[in-house]
Short mmCIF file of C-alpha atoms in Angstrom, two decimals:
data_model
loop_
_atom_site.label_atom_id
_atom_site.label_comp_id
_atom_site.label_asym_id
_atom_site.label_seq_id
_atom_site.Cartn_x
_atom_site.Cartn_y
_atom_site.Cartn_z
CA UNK A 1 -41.38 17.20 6.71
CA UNK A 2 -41.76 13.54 7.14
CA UNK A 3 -43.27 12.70 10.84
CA UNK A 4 -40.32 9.96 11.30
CA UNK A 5 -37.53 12.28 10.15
CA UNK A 6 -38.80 14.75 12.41
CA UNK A 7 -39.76 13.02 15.60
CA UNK A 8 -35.82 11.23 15.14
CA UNK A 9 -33.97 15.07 14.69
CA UNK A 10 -36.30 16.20 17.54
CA UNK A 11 -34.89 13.03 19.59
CA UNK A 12 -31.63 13.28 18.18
CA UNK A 13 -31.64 17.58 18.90
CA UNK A 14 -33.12 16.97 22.66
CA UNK A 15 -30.29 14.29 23.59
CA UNK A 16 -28.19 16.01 22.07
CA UNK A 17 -28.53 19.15 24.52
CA UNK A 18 -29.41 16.63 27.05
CA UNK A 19 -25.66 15.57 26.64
CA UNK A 20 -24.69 18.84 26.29
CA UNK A 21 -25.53 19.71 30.26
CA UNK A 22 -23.34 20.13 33.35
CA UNK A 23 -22.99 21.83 36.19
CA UNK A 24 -19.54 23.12 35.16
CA UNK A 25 -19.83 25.46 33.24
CA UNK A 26 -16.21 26.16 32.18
CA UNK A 27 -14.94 22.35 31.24
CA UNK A 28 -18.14 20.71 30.78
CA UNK A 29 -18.55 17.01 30.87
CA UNK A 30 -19.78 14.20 28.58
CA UNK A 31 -22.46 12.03 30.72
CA UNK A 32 -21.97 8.62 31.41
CA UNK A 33 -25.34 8.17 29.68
CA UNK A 34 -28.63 9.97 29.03
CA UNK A 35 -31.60 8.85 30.97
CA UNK A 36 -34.97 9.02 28.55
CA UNK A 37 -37.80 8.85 30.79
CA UNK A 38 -41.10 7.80 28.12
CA UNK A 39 -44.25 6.47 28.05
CA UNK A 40 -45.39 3.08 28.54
CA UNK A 41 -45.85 2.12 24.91
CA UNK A 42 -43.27 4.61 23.39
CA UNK A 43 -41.13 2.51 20.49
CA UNK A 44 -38.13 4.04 18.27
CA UNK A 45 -37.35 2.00 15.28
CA UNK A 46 -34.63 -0.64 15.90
CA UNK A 47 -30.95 1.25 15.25
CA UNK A 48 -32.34 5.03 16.53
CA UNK A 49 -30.38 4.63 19.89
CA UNK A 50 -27.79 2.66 18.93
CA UNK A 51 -26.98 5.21 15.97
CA UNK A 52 -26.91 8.05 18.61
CA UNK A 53 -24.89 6.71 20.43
CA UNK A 54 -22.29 5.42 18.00
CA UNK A 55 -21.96 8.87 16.80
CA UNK A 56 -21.65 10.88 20.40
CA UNK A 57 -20.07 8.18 22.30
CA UNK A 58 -23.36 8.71 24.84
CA UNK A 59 -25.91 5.67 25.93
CA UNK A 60 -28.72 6.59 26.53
CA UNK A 61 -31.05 4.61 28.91
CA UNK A 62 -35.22 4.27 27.99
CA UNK A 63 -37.09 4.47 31.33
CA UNK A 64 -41.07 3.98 30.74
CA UNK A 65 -43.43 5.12 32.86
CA UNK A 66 -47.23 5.12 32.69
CA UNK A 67 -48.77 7.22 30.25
CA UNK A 68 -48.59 11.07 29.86
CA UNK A 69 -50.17 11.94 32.56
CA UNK A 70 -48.23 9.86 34.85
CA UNK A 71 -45.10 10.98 33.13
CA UNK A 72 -46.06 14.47 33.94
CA UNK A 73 -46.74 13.88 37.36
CA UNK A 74 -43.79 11.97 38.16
CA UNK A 75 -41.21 14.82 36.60
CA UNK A 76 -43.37 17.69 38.46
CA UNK A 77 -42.87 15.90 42.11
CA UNK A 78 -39.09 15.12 41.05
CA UNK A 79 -38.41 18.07 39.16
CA UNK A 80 -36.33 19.45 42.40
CA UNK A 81 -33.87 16.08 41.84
CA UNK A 82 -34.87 14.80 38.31
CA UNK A 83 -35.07 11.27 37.33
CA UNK A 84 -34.35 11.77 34.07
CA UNK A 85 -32.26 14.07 31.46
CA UNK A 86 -34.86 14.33 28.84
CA UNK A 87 -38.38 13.64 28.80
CA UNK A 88 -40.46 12.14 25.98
CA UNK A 89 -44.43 11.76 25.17
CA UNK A 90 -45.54 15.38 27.09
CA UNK A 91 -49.38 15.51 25.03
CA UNK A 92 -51.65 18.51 24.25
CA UNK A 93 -53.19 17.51 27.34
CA UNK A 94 -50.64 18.23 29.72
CA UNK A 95 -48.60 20.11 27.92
CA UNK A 96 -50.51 23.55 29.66
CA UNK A 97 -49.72 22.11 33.02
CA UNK A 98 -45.84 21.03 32.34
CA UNK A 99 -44.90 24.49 31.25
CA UNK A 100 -46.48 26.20 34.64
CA UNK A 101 -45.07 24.00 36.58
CA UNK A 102 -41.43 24.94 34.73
CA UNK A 103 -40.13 21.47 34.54
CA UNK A 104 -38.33 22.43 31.24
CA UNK A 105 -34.72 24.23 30.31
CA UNK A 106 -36.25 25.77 27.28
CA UNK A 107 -34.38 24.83 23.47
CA UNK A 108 -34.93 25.83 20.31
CA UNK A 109 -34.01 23.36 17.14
CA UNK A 110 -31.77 24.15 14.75
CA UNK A 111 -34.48 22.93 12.73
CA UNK A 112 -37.24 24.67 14.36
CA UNK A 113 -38.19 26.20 11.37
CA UNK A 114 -39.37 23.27 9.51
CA UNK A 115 -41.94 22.11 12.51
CA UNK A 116 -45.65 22.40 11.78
CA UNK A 117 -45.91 26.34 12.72
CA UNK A 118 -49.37 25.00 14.54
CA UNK A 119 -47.56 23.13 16.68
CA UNK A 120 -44.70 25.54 17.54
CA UNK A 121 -47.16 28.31 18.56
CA UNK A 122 -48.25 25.84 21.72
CA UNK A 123 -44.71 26.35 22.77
CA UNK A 124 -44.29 29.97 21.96
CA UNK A 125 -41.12 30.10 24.36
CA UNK A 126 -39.83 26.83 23.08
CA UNK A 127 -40.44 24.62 26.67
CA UNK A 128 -40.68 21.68 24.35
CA UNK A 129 -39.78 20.64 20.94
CA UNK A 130 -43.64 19.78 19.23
CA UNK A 131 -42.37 16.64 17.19
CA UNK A 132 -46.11 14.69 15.81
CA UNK A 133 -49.47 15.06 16.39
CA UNK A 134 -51.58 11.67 16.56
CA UNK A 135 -53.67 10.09 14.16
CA UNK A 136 -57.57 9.40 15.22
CA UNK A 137 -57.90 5.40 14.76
CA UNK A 138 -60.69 3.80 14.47
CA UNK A 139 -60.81 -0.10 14.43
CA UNK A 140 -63.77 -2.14 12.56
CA UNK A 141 -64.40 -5.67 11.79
CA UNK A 142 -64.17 -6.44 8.31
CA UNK A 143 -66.54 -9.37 8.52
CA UNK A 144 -69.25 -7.66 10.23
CA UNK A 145 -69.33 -4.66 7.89
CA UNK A 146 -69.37 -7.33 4.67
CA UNK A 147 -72.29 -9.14 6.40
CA UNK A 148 -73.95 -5.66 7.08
CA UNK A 149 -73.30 -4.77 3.55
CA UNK A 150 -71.63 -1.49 4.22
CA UNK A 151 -68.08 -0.37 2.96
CA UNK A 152 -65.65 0.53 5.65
CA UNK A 153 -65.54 4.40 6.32
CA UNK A 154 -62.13 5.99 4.86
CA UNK A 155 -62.30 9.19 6.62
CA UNK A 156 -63.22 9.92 9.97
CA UNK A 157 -66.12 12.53 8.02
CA UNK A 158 -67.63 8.99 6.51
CA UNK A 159 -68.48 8.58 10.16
CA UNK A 160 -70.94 11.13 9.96
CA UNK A 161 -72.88 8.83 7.45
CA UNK A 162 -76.85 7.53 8.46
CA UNK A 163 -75.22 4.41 7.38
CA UNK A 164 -73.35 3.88 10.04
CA UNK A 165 -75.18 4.66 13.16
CA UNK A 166 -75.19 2.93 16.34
CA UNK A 167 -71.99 1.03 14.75
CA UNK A 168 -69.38 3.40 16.70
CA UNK A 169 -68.27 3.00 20.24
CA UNK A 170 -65.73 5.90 21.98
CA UNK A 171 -64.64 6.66 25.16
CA UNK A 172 -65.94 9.75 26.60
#
């Protein structure tokens, strides 16, 4: 399944249930809006929000917040009085310590079964809704490869290449 299709339905499906909530259970309630708490550098392509909410009748409010870890941190210490009705950017990383700490209602897609079944088994009890996995980028300088004489790597494999050692810098 496309990446962009899927990380929308996955918003679309977690706002949705989001909206879904209340505390009553016999008359429930739209919201007056959904709060998305995010990372820092999260961006959904212009219309995504807007289109939700044209079709539910539900705004839906982007917090940001640091990166993942932050994120994390923040919805464990509020998780008695949430800030937020759905959470986005949870990584690999923290994803281990979210689900211990039981800061997620657990859901599972209608469309569950066309997720990457790699990513589904880190949420074997369906905590989360795996949407993407990230892409490794590395950045080079054009010029300075041309002046080296050496063609830009195409794989992160090419990396591995005699050709191109001492030219890569990474955080540990």
């Amino acid at each position: 399944m496309n990446p962009f299709r899927t990380t929308v339905i996955a918003l679309i499906s977690a706002l949705s249930i989001a909206g879904c909530s209340s505390d009553e259970a016999a008359t429930p309630k739209k919201p007056r809006e959904i709060v998305l708490l995010a990372y820092d550098s999260f961006v959904l392509s212009k219309g995504v929000i807007e289109g939700f909410t044209e079709r539910t009748g539900i705004p839906v409010n982007v917090v940001t917040q640091g990166d993942a870890g932050e994120l994390i941190n923040t919805t464990i210490l509020t998780k008695g009085s949430p800030e937020s009705g759905v959470l986005w950017g949870v990584d690999s990383t923290f994803l281990t310590r979210a689900i211990e700490e039981d800061i997620f209602a657990p859901y599972t897609s209608k469309l569950a079964d066309d997720l990457d079944p790699m990513l589904r088994a880190l949420v074997p009890n369906d905590e989360v809704t795996p949407v993407d996995r990230g892409d490794v980028c590395v950045n080079y300088d054009r010029a300075e490869l041309a002046r080296r004489g050496v063609e830009p790597p195409e794989r992160l494999q090419d990396l591995t290449n005699p050709k191109y050692k001492g030219m890569l810098a990474v955080q540990s």
